Amino acid sequence: MTLLSFALQSVVARPRSWVVALLALGSALLLALGLAMVAGISEGTQRSVIESGAGHFLVYNSQSAEKAVVVTGPTGAPVLMPLPDYPSLETRLRQTPGVQDVVPLEVGMAATFRGNYLDDKLSTARAVARQPPSPERDARLSRLATDLERTLRDVARDADRQTEAFLTADEARMDRAALEETSKPAFWERFRAEPLVALEYLENHVARQVGEGESIDIEYLGSDLSQFARAFPRFEMVTGTLPPEGHRGLLLGHGLYEQRFKLPVAARLDELKRELDRGALLAEDERLRTLVERASAELPDLLARVDAERSDAARAVLQRVLGHAGEPEALWREFLQLDDGNFAARHQVFYAELAPLLPLYRVKPGDTVVLKGLDSLVNGVPLKVWGTYRFRGLGGDTSRVNTLSLMDLVSARYLSGRLSPDMVEEAKRDAQSLGLDFLSEAEVDQLKPATVVEVETVPARATDIPDFPRARAWPDTFSATELRGGSVLQAAVVVAPDADPVRVAEVVVQEGTSASAPLATVDWEAAGGFISGVVGMTRVVLLAFSVMLCLFVVLVSAGTLLLLAQERVGEVGTMRAVGMQRRDVFGSLLMEGLLLGGLGAGVGMALSALLLFGSMGDGISVTDEALQFFMGGPVLMPRLSWGQGLGVWLGVVGVVVVASLVPAWRGSAVPPAVAMRKRED
């Protein structure tokens, strides 16, 4: 108590020592707030990953070469071995205490093509051709035929298309013959009489000569879609519907749908609107002005995809908005000269009046896309697009998680090239029918499912348009046995609210071991892949900041206390002369550092608590959609427990005490005679 009283009097008498307390105050405040932010980000990311398909942990075959994930990285999907006897395994998992749901999963990458401008025009003509016959319908078909004929003349003028496509001589000859056929008046007479037959010919022999269009990569999760929607409450349909039970199908992530399947000009306008809504200005942001230029650069693609009818209607709108007549291309270029003053009005006109006249989306719910598996040799798997979906509250269309697409497990197996047990048995039966007594496992692994094929029927006359019946190699439906009876690579386990995920995962592995099922698990952080890495990154940043801050506090505090100790040499000599031992002097000087650090850190913790539970009690609003996934939603909730607060206080006090060691040691080491002479001086 004597030492404490002496230290307190010394601190009060020397205001310069309060610098140390202020350093402790600032350090405690910054570290507490930083720790609370990191804890909030960690909790938010954990909640987002768990509620967007990963569950509390993933279970997979422990004999796999890699670990299970739900978000693939640059290296693609992990190499996993199928779970043994998944139907029985799923039953055992559901019976495990604490397990709420088990969702089979498969991750992968596929690619499709956005289609070329001729595909869009043919699609419009097909929609008109399917309407009941009428004078209006025939007049529209005639106008569309004229526009198609003009477009095909442009295609025929592209003399380099065969070289660029690396076609053989026979293929080039067939393509030239198809284009020559479309240049004959008899073809367009046939078009008006039998439009659907003519359109089939154009789609199969001419449209492909323009190219397949832009390639679009699709990251997908294969699952039981109905169960997936029930297990993860943030799941919500945006357009379309879930596929019926037992039907193959694809749900596009709405973010991917808006970014890649939308008309490029419209996607650029959407990006501009998001930035301007956040307060940015075109006049001040060079990046936004670049986006305006990119929107204008996309104009040729837009004009090529719009047929004559819609082009005339769009020109009428543009003439009214701009106040003068002109050609479509010139009017569009003027319309897309955007600035802060006209953007809002023109964006509204675009979506209210122009967008209905444009092929705004390359694919719509109900259409079929053909996917190619990037991680396998299988291609040409057709899938019906049933709609688009998003994870509610985890960011908008720019959020990484909302670009993830969903498909049924059966289609995911088709894309991966893995054979189901039924396919293996069928392959063995086919081998036996050919006189083979056996089919080795290596040979079975090399077998791949068939692809969609087209068989050409030779026309009776050269002027006839050939018909192409299609042989369907992929069934549209599947049984419950096919869904779960085939190979399942991993499963997401959703834990009950009152259960400990770590303990449940341990029980799952133990039960798998006892049942001779080689199981392993990964938690939400590993399952989230590089997306969850943001949590580790924020922890590293906080640690680096803490180390730098501690070094700064040590240097400044040690310098301040050392200066004060030198000024008190005479006082120390007097205390030693009246009988105070060196250890007492050392303890007194060290007590000053402890007192300054404790009081400063305590005030800093009080201020941080006031900020966290006062002004930040309702959270911090996050307007950037790209960040909302990491915050667990549009609001970041900083978290600081009593244990964490105590740890920060002790850490800051410890740093100040360490900084006080050298001044206390040097101050107590001065001999009494020297100290007394210093006091007389």
XYZ file of C-alpha atoms in Angstrom:
681
model
C 0.000 0.000 0.000
C 2.911 2.351 0.753
C 4.377 1.742 -2.691
C 0.951 2.263 -4.293
C 0.424 5.509 -2.369
C 3.882 6.716 -3.324
C 3.330 5.814 -6.995
C -0.072 7.538 -7.069
C 1.380 10.754 -5.581
C 4.196 10.652 -8.124
C 1.769 10.222 -11.038
C -0.439 13.103 -9.877
C 2.585 15.367 -9.387
C 3.998 14.695 -12.878
C 1.436 15.369 -15.673
C 3.980 14.353 -18.303
C 3.612 10.762 -17.148
C -0.014 10.893 -18.260
C 1.242 10.410 -21.819
C 1.682 6.755 -20.937
C -1.918 6.545 -19.705
C -3.163 8.172 -22.921
C -1.194 5.658 -24.978
C -2.757 2.819 -22.984
C -6.209 4.386 -23.420
C -5.850 4.694 -27.197
C -4.385 1.212 -27.550
C -7.147 -0.421 -25.541
C -9.820 1.482 -27.474
C -8.422 0.594 -30.896
C -7.733 -3.048 -30.035
C -11.151 -3.564 -28.467
C -12.960 -2.050 -31.438
C -10.773 -3.967 -33.894
C -11.347 -7.237 -32.074
C -15.086 -6.581 -31.999
C -15.119 -5.903 -35.749
C -13.132 -9.044 -36.528
C -15.422 -11.102 -34.294
C -18.449 -9.616 -36.078
C -16.985 -10.397 -39.515
C -16.079 -13.923 -38.418
C -19.563 -14.553 -37.058
C -21.199 -13.000 -40.129
C -19.114 -15.013 -42.606
C -19.739 -18.167 -40.602
C -23.485 -17.569 -40.708
C -23.383 -16.820 -44.440
C -21.383 -19.924 -45.350
C -23.525 -22.193 -43.180
C -26.796 -20.816 -44.555
C -25.766 -20.811 -48.213
C -25.149 -24.504 -48.768
C -22.237 -25.630 -46.587
C -24.143 -26.474 -43.422
C -22.257 -26.513 -40.132
C -19.824 -29.059 -41.565
C -19.296 -31.269 -44.608
C -18.844 -35.016 -44.454
C -16.886 -36.852 -47.154
C -14.800 -39.967 -47.777
C -11.584 -39.700 -45.756
C -9.715 -41.682 -48.441
C -10.164 -38.799 -50.892
C -7.108 -37.008 -52.235
C -8.511 -33.578 -51.301
C -10.937 -32.028 -48.832
C -14.560 -31.209 -49.493
C -15.622 -27.623 -50.267
C -18.738 -25.855 -51.518
C -16.928 -22.904 -53.125
C -14.322 -23.909 -55.674
C -11.087 -22.011 -56.078
C -8.800 -21.456 -59.077
C -7.917 -25.162 -59.182
C -11.526 -26.231 -59.693
C -13.551 -28.869 -57.875
C -11.733 -31.122 -55.374
C -10.983 -34.742 -56.214
C -13.217 -36.821 -53.927
C -14.106 -40.470 -53.641
C -17.810 -41.340 -53.359
C -19.277 -41.908 -49.927
C -19.852 -45.634 -49.375
C -23.537 -46.678 -49.528
C -24.860 -43.143 -49.199
C -28.532 -44.041 -48.561
C -27.561 -46.058 -45.463
C -25.047 -43.417 -44.404
C -27.652 -40.663 -44.655
C -30.020 -42.673 -42.468
C -27.321 -43.102 -39.800
C -26.412 -39.421 -39.935
C -30.005 -38.337 -39.446
C -30.207 -40.558 -36.355
C -27.146 -38.904 -34.807
C -28.109 -36.657 -31.863
C -27.912 -33.007 -32.803
C -28.220 -33.514 -36.573
C -31.112 -31.554 -38.073
C -30.659 -32.235 -41.791
C -28.291 -33.921 -44.242
C -28.092 -32.599 -47.808
C -26.163 -34.464 -50.540
C -23.862 -32.196 -52.557
C -21.530 -32.165 -55.522
C -19.548 -29.159 -56.737
C -18.281 -28.562 -60.244
C -17.646 -26.175 -63.091
C -19.376 -26.169 -66.463
C -19.574 -23.889 -69.469
C -22.265 -22.863 -71.905
C -22.511 -20.304 -74.669
C -24.528 -17.113 -74.634
C -25.458 -17.622 -78.278
C -24.874 -15.449 -81.331
C -26.977 -12.654 -82.782
C -28.484 -14.931 -85.430
C -29.796 -17.256 -82.702
C -31.732 -14.331 -81.217
C -33.328 -13.438 -84.529
C -34.234 -17.041 -85.256
C -35.762 -17.350 -81.793
C -37.985 -14.321 -82.463
C -39.047 -15.723 -85.825
C -39.833 -19.107 -84.267
C -42.071 -17.468 -81.636
C -44.030 -15.699 -84.396
C -44.193 -18.842 -86.546
C -45.815 -20.782 -83.696
C -48.706 -18.317 -83.478
C -52.054 -19.294 -85.053
C -52.191 -18.383 -88.766
C -53.560 -14.907 -89.426
C -52.895 -11.983 -91.796
C -51.031 -10.132 -89.012
C -48.851 -13.168 -88.268
C -48.050 -13.660 -91.969
C -47.161 -9.972 -92.331
C -44.799 -10.167 -89.355
C -43.163 -13.306 -90.750
C -42.644 -11.561 -94.070
C -40.897 -8.632 -92.375
C -38.764 -10.979 -90.293
C -37.862 -13.005 -93.399
C -36.660 -9.841 -95.125
C -34.507 -8.960 -92.111
C -33.089 -12.516 -91.921
C -32.292 -12.511 -95.632
C -30.340 -9.254 -95.214
C -28.503 -10.656 -92.165
C -27.540 -13.840 -94.005
C -26.069 -11.806 -96.856
C -23.774 -10.212 -94.250
C -22.815 -13.687 -93.027
C -22.026 -14.807 -96.570
C -19.695 -11.829 -97.069
C -17.483 -13.038 -94.219
C -14.955 -14.805 -96.433
C -12.660 -15.732 -93.530
C -15.176 -17.578 -91.419
C -14.127 -21.052 -92.606
C -10.434 -20.446 -91.870
C -11.184 -19.050 -88.422
C -13.349 -22.051 -87.599
C -10.619 -24.556 -88.656
C -13.083 -26.470 -90.808
C -12.209 -29.328 -93.104
C -12.725 -28.971 -96.833
C -15.923 -31.034 -96.705
C -17.314 -29.001 -93.801
C -16.499 -25.746 -95.553
C -18.182 -26.998 -98.719
C -21.324 -27.964 -96.792
C -21.472 -24.547 -95.082
C -21.096 -22.735 -98.388
C -23.829 -24.876 -99.879
C -26.139 -24.041 -96.941
C -25.566 -20.307 -97.410
C -26.088 -20.587 -101.151
C -29.363 -22.358 -100.459
C -30.560 -19.462 -98.311
C -29.744 -16.994 -101.077
C -32.301 -18.560 -103.434
C -35.796 -17.005 -103.705
C -37.291 -20.500 -103.454
C -35.946 -20.856 -99.912
C -37.732 -17.713 -98.718
C -40.923 -18.759 -100.455
C -40.643 -22.013 -98.516
C -39.918 -19.980 -95.360
C -43.233 -18.161 -95.675
C -45.095 -21.393 -96.407
C -43.398 -23.660 -93.835
C -41.536 -21.363 -91.442
C -40.774 -23.928 -88.734
C -39.113 -26.313 -91.192
C -37.052 -23.489 -92.680
C -36.061 -22.246 -89.230
C -34.895 -25.743 -88.280
C -32.630 -25.721 -91.323
C -31.242 -22.285 -90.488
C -30.584 -23.236 -86.867
C -28.767 -26.455 -87.739
C -26.758 -25.397 -90.797
C -26.407 -21.633 -90.835
C -26.539 -20.197 -87.303
C -23.552 -22.269 -86.178
C -21.438 -20.591 -88.884
C -21.706 -17.296 -86.997
C -20.079 -18.911 -83.960
C -21.344 -20.086 -80.607
C -21.130 -16.681 -78.972
C -19.549 -15.843 -75.647
C -18.566 -18.715 -73.381
C -20.019 -18.492 -69.867
C -18.511 -20.431 -66.962
C -21.043 -21.772 -64.476
C -20.014 -22.832 -60.982
C -22.664 -25.193 -59.689
C -23.799 -27.267 -56.749
C -25.519 -30.562 -57.473
C -28.071 -31.553 -54.857
C -31.596 -32.667 -54.109
C -33.069 -29.281 -55.012
C -36.272 -29.568 -52.989
C -34.368 -30.654 -49.893
C -31.750 -27.942 -50.451
C -34.443 -25.252 -50.507
C -35.921 -26.557 -47.246
C -32.600 -26.997 -45.430
C -31.258 -23.492 -46.092
C -33.834 -20.838 -45.155
C -32.057 -17.999 -46.983
C -32.837 -19.708 -50.304
C -35.463 -17.835 -52.336
C -36.678 -18.091 -55.913
C -36.440 -14.880 -57.942
C -37.909 -16.054 -61.238
C -39.495 -19.336 -62.283
C -40.060 -22.322 -60.014
C -38.240 -25.268 -58.508
C -38.086 -28.333 -60.768
C -40.799 -30.873 -59.884
C -39.695 -33.894 -57.922
C -37.829 -36.334 -60.138
C -37.145 -33.844 -62.955
C -33.714 -32.791 -64.103
C -33.107 -29.077 -64.221
C -30.946 -26.028 -63.553
C -31.461 -23.019 -61.271
C -29.162 -20.169 -62.267
C -27.750 -17.947 -59.556
C -29.523 -14.634 -60.080
C -26.236 -12.747 -59.838
C -24.781 -14.832 -62.675
C -28.016 -14.400 -64.641
C -27.852 -10.608 -64.373
C -24.119 -10.344 -65.027
C -23.546 -12.864 -67.839
C -26.854 -13.810 -69.447
C -28.144 -10.258 -69.743
C -27.695 -7.987 -72.732
C -24.247 -6.395 -72.155
C -25.533 -2.834 -72.569
C -28.159 -3.434 -69.871
C -25.579 -5.030 -67.551
C -23.355 -1.948 -67.875
C -26.293 0.362 -67.096
C -27.103 -1.709 -64.004
C -23.511 -1.428 -62.789
C -23.548 2.319 -63.307
C -26.801 2.674 -61.378
C -25.431 0.731 -58.404
C -22.408 3.004 -58.218
C -24.409 6.222 -58.629
C -26.922 5.115 -55.997
C -23.992 4.862 -53.571
C -23.194 8.518 -54.183
C -20.559 8.308 -56.913
C -20.505 10.878 -59.712
C -19.640 10.344 -63.354
C -17.900 13.710 -63.456
C -15.511 12.674 -60.667
C -14.979 8.952 -61.261
C -12.911 7.910 -64.262
C -13.877 4.257 -63.799
C -17.558 5.110 -64.198
C -16.826 7.092 -67.358
C -15.033 3.999 -68.645
C -18.205 1.997 -68.003
C -20.148 4.496 -70.117
C -17.650 3.973 -72.933
C -17.951 0.202 -72.570
C -21.746 0.456 -72.830
C -21.344 2.292 -76.146
C -18.804 -0.308 -77.280
C -21.442 -3.032 -76.764
C -23.802 -1.302 -79.212
C -22.898 -3.424 -82.304
C -23.874 -6.574 -80.424
C -27.210 -4.999 -79.452
C -28.005 -3.836 -82.990
C -27.105 -7.222 -84.470
C -29.480 -9.032 -82.105
C -32.512 -6.792 -82.741
C -34.771 -7.733 -85.658
C -36.298 -5.198 -88.010
C -39.620 -4.942 -86.166
C -38.122 -4.217 -82.775
C -35.475 -1.950 -84.286
C -38.189 0.276 -85.811
C -40.093 0.412 -82.520
C -36.918 1.275 -80.574
C -36.064 4.001 -83.096
C -39.462 5.615 -82.522
C -38.819 5.716 -78.768
C -35.304 7.126 -79.220
C -36.542 9.816 -81.619
C -39.143 10.928 -79.100
C -36.668 10.993 -76.194
C -33.878 12.751 -78.120
C -36.195 15.088 -80.021
C -35.010 14.410 -83.570
C -35.014 11.751 -86.275
C -32.078 9.602 -87.283
C -30.749 6.146 -88.046
C -30.947 3.529 -85.246
C -27.186 3.307 -84.608
C -26.729 7.085 -84.412
C -29.741 7.444 -82.109
C -28.509 4.690 -79.791
C -25.020 6.210 -79.575
C -26.474 9.575 -78.644
C -28.777 7.968 -76.095
C -25.780 6.248 -74.452
C -23.852 9.511 -74.023
C -24.581 9.550 -70.286
C -23.744 12.084 -67.598
C -24.867 12.871 -64.068
C -27.693 15.046 -65.359
C -29.380 12.633 -67.775
C -28.538 9.184 -66.393
C -31.564 8.722 -64.119
C -34.071 9.713 -66.825
C -32.453 7.611 -69.537
C -32.067 4.593 -67.270
C -35.805 4.774 -66.547
C -36.653 5.107 -70.264
C -34.385 2.178 -71.095
C -36.154 -0.245 -68.762
C -39.674 1.148 -69.191
C -39.785 1.450 -72.979
C -36.674 0.073 -74.685
C -35.940 -3.115 -72.725
C -39.297 -4.752 -73.689
C -38.233 -4.377 -77.338
C -34.832 -6.020 -76.831
C -33.690 -9.619 -76.256
C -32.802 -8.599 -72.693
C -31.794 -12.126 -71.583
C -30.210 -14.801 -73.702
C -31.881 -17.505 -71.609
C -35.263 -17.355 -69.894
C -37.003 -19.783 -67.520
C -38.291 -22.648 -69.626
C -35.387 -22.575 -72.090
C -32.818 -25.343 -72.384
C -29.066 -24.796 -72.230
C -26.355 -27.267 -73.133
C -23.531 -27.518 -70.582
C -20.022 -28.852 -70.956
C -18.235 -30.138 -67.886
C -14.901 -28.341 -67.449
C -13.498 -31.073 -65.211
C -14.449 -33.992 -67.478
C -14.561 -35.078 -71.101
C -18.344 -35.051 -71.158
C -20.093 -32.340 -73.130
C -23.482 -31.593 -74.557
C -25.605 -32.233 -71.439
C -28.926 -30.396 -71.980
C -30.613 -28.889 -68.949
C -33.867 -27.005 -68.682
C -33.560 -23.671 -66.863
C -36.419 -23.673 -64.352
C -35.640 -20.258 -62.915
C -33.188 -18.140 -60.953
C -32.601 -17.939 -57.207
C -30.572 -16.060 -54.621
C -29.661 -16.303 -50.955
C -31.712 -13.631 -49.214
C -29.761 -10.965 -47.320
C -26.307 -12.096 -48.493
C -25.714 -9.323 -50.984
C -27.313 -8.582 -54.309
C -26.324 -9.523 -57.814
C -22.663 -8.669 -57.198
C -22.336 -11.093 -54.289
C -20.099 -14.072 -55.018
C -22.491 -16.550 -53.439
C -25.382 -15.411 -55.664
C -23.482 -16.416 -58.785
C -23.549 -20.073 -57.686
C -26.013 -22.185 -59.698
C -27.890 -25.307 -58.606
C -28.773 -28.500 -60.440
C -29.980 -31.956 -59.547
C -27.454 -34.603 -58.531
C -28.195 -36.801 -61.539
C -27.276 -34.026 -63.979
C -24.168 -33.240 -61.928
C -23.071 -36.859 -62.346
C -23.664 -36.645 -66.087
C -21.436 -33.570 -66.276
C -18.697 -35.170 -64.191
C -18.714 -38.266 -66.378
C -19.182 -40.673 -63.467
C -21.294 -43.719 -64.149
C -24.144 -44.634 -61.848
C -24.418 -48.258 -60.641
C -27.198 -48.856 -63.187
C -24.944 -47.568 -65.974
C -22.128 -49.854 -64.842
C -24.439 -52.844 -64.921
C -25.708 -51.826 -68.335
C -22.126 -51.534 -69.594
C -21.358 -55.005 -68.289
C -24.452 -56.427 -69.986
C -23.465 -54.755 -73.252
C -19.961 -56.202 -72.945
C -21.369 -59.668 -72.361
C -23.695 -59.314 -75.343
C -20.614 -58.664 -77.476
C -19.053 -61.881 -76.285
C -16.842 -60.406 -73.558
C -16.749 -62.409 -70.358
C -15.777 -59.480 -68.168
C -15.231 -55.726 -68.098
C -12.377 -54.510 -65.922
C -12.795 -51.637 -63.489
C -10.365 -49.516 -65.519
C -12.450 -50.058 -68.632
C -15.628 -49.173 -66.752
C -14.048 -45.933 -65.504
C -13.213 -44.952 -69.069
C -16.807 -45.289 -70.204
C -18.688 -42.007 -70.533
C -22.404 -41.403 -70.943
C -23.600 -40.650 -74.459
C -24.198 -37.137 -75.673
C -27.027 -35.549 -77.638
C -26.681 -36.564 -81.265
C -28.271 -35.302 -84.448
C -28.908 -37.609 -87.386
C -29.221 -35.981 -90.806
C -31.853 -37.301 -93.174
C -30.758 -37.047 -96.818
C -33.251 -34.847 -98.713
C -35.120 -36.244 -101.684
C -34.435 -33.144 -103.801
C -31.638 -30.597 -103.595
C -34.105 -27.763 -103.076
C -35.849 -29.475 -100.158
C -34.993 -28.366 -96.644
C -33.711 -31.429 -94.771
C -35.241 -32.527 -91.483
C -33.115 -33.380 -88.447
C -34.818 -35.680 -85.926
C -33.000 -35.658 -82.605
C -32.175 -38.723 -80.567
C -32.493 -37.925 -76.874
C -29.645 -39.480 -74.891
C -30.407 -37.850 -71.530
C -33.691 -38.705 -69.796
C -35.559 -35.725 -68.369
C -36.666 -37.559 -65.241
C -35.104 -39.809 -62.636
C -36.217 -41.962 -59.746
C -35.507 -41.439 -56.050
C -33.167 -44.436 -56.215
C -31.178 -42.852 -59.039
C -30.884 -39.584 -57.101
C -29.326 -41.063 -53.961
C -28.389 -44.523 -55.161
C -25.670 -43.218 -57.438
C -22.345 -41.934 -56.227
C -22.561 -39.050 -53.744
C -19.276 -37.253 -53.073
C -20.138 -35.183 -49.997
C -23.005 -34.040 -47.810
C -23.736 -30.886 -45.838
C -24.819 -31.509 -42.242
C -27.070 -28.915 -40.618
C -26.895 -29.039 -36.825
C -29.777 -28.278 -34.458
C -29.646 -24.819 -32.795
C -28.915 -26.235 -29.346
C -26.158 -28.631 -30.490
C -22.389 -28.117 -30.667
C -21.245 -28.581 -34.288
C -17.727 -29.612 -33.240
C -19.016 -32.333 -30.940
C -21.557 -33.563 -33.503
C -18.808 -33.793 -36.152
C -16.662 -35.862 -33.781
C -19.563 -38.239 -33.151
C -20.188 -38.585 -36.912
C -16.558 -39.570 -37.550
C -16.566 -42.000 -34.611
C -19.764 -43.674 -35.780
C -18.393 -43.895 -39.311
C -15.234 -45.543 -38.034
C -17.219 -48.077 -36.006
C -19.344 -48.853 -39.076
C -16.236 -49.262 -41.291
C -17.181 -46.152 -43.238
C -14.101 -43.964 -43.838
C -15.553 -40.541 -43.016
C -13.965 -37.151 -42.506
C -15.424 -33.710 -41.880
C -14.481 -30.096 -42.548
C -15.963 -27.132 -40.733
C -17.649 -24.106 -42.296
C -14.369 -22.196 -42.666
C -12.690 -24.914 -44.722
C -15.903 -25.605 -46.654
C -16.150 -21.978 -47.730
C -12.800 -22.229 -49.478
C -11.098 -18.984 -50.407
C -14.258 -16.985 -49.564
C -13.943 -17.954 -45.906
C -10.301 -16.948 -46.117
C -11.401 -13.366 -45.506
C -11.859 -14.300 -41.836
C -8.286 -15.507 -41.545
C -7.099 -12.448 -43.419
C -8.826 -10.045 -41.010
C -7.317 -11.937 -38.076
C -3.829 -11.633 -39.576
C -4.369 -7.917 -40.221
C -5.545 -7.386 -36.631
C -2.562 -9.340 -35.285
C -0.116 -7.305 -37.375
C -1.761 -4.067 -36.262
C -1.615 -5.186 -32.625
C 2.091 -6.014 -32.860
C 2.893 -2.660 -34.454
C 0.785 -0.825 -31.883
C 2.467 -2.670 -29.010
C 5.921 -1.791 -30.322
C 4.901 1.851 -30.589
C 3.521 1.845 -27.035
C 6.664 0.176 -25.670
C 8.998 2.654 -27.344
C 7.069 5.803 -26.407
C 6.229 4.627 -22.877
C 9.772 3.472 -22.171
C 11.206 6.770 -23.415
C 8.739 8.830 -21.358
C 9.257 6.830 -18.163
C 13.031 6.793 -18.619
C 13.059 10.566 -18.906
C 10.961 10.888 -15.764
C 13.251 8.451 -13.926
C 16.294 10.554 -14.783
C 14.569 13.672 -13.449
C 13.902 11.860 -10.157
C 17.469 10.730 -9.492
C 17.810 13.118 -6.545
C 14.505 12.012 -5.097
C 15.583 8.380 -5.425
C 18.805 9.202 -3.576
C 16.891 10.725 -0.681
C 14.656 7.645 -0.413
C 17.693 5.364 -0.464
C 19.428 7.545 2.192
C 16.535 7.184 4.628
C 16.667 3.386 4.329
C 14.539 2.392 1.303
C 15.953 -0.696 -0.369
C 16.693 -0.896 -4.094
C 13.938 -3.439 -4.631
C 11.476 -1.030 -3.021
C 12.544 1.758 -5.362
C 12.265 -0.638 -8.307
C 8.791 -1.723 -7.171
C 7.681 1.898 -6.710
C 8.764 2.909 -10.231
C 7.241 -0.248 -11.704
C 4.018 0.446 -9.794
C 3.791 3.818 -11.539
C 3.815 2.096 -14.935
C 1.240 -0.432 -13.740
C -0.972 2.353 -12.422
C -0.722 4.414 -15.616
C -1.361 1.375 -17.823
C -4.232 0.063 -15.711
C -6.060 3.384 -15.498
C -5.522 4.238 -19.189
C -6.561 0.792 -20.432
C -9.577 0.805 -18.124
C -10.807 4.139 -19.495
C -10.162 2.891 -23.038
C -12.216 -0.246 -22.425
C -15.019 1.845 -20.934
C -15.089 4.070 -24.028
C -15.076 1.058 -26.370
C -17.962 -0.489 -24.435
C -19.844 2.789 -24.689
C -19.344 2.849 -28.450
C -20.170 -0.830 -28.989
C -23.239 -1.029 -26.799
C -24.325 2.561 -27.333
C -23.916 4.052 -30.779
C -23.215 0.651 -32.451
C -25.825 -1.282 -30.532
C -27.996 -1.710 -33.646
C -25.051 -2.619 -35.834
C -23.246 -0.881 -38.671
C -25.102 -0.593 -41.969
C -23.286 -2.195 -44.926
C -24.457 -0.765 -48.249
C -21.852 -2.448 -50.461
C -23.528 -5.640 -51.693
C -20.171 -7.292 -52.334
C -19.365 -7.056 -48.596
C -22.720 -8.159 -47.209
C -21.825 -11.842 -47.484
C -18.863 -11.356 -45.133
C -20.979 -9.403 -42.653
C -23.775 -11.977 -42.589
C -26.229 -9.501 -44.133
C -26.735 -5.762 -44.623
C -25.773 -5.021 -41.000
C -22.442 -5.774 -39.297
C -22.855 -6.605 -35.613
C -19.546 -6.055 -33.737
C -19.082 -8.555 -30.907
C -16.911 -8.223 -27.802
C -17.315 -10.657 -24.938
C -16.274 -9.968 -21.343
C -13.444 -12.456 -21.715
C -12.133 -10.703 -24.821
C -12.395 -7.321 -23.090
C -10.454 -8.601 -20.090
C -7.831 -10.042 -22.426
C -7.375 -6.668 -24.158
C -7.055 -4.878 -20.793
C -4.493 -7.339 -19.490
C -2.564 -7.201 -22.762
C -2.307 -3.395 -22.766
C -1.357 -3.290 -19.088
C 1.255 -5.961 -19.694
C 2.776 -3.965 -22.559
C 3.026 -0.839 -20.388
C 4.575 -2.828 -17.524
C 7.151 -4.279 -19.927
C 7.889 -0.739 -21.095
C 8.409 0.271 -17.424
C 10.990 -2.404 -16.645
C 14.048 -0.643 -18.077
C 13.279 2.807 -16.555
C 12.526 1.204 -13.168
C 15.721 -0.856 -13.242
C 17.942 2.043 -14.260
C 16.270 4.419 -11.791
C 16.756 2.045 -8.879
C 20.369 1.245 -9.829
C 21.723 4.761 -9.059
C 23.963 4.686 -5.890
C 22.638 6.861 -3.013
C 25.788 9.083 -2.897
C 25.549 9.824 -6.632
C 21.812 10.459 -6.331
C 22.312 12.891 -3.406
C 24.956 14.857 -5.343
C 22.555 14.984 -8.295
C 19.868 16.394 -6.016
C 22.298 19.086 -4.701
C 23.224 20.003 -8.295
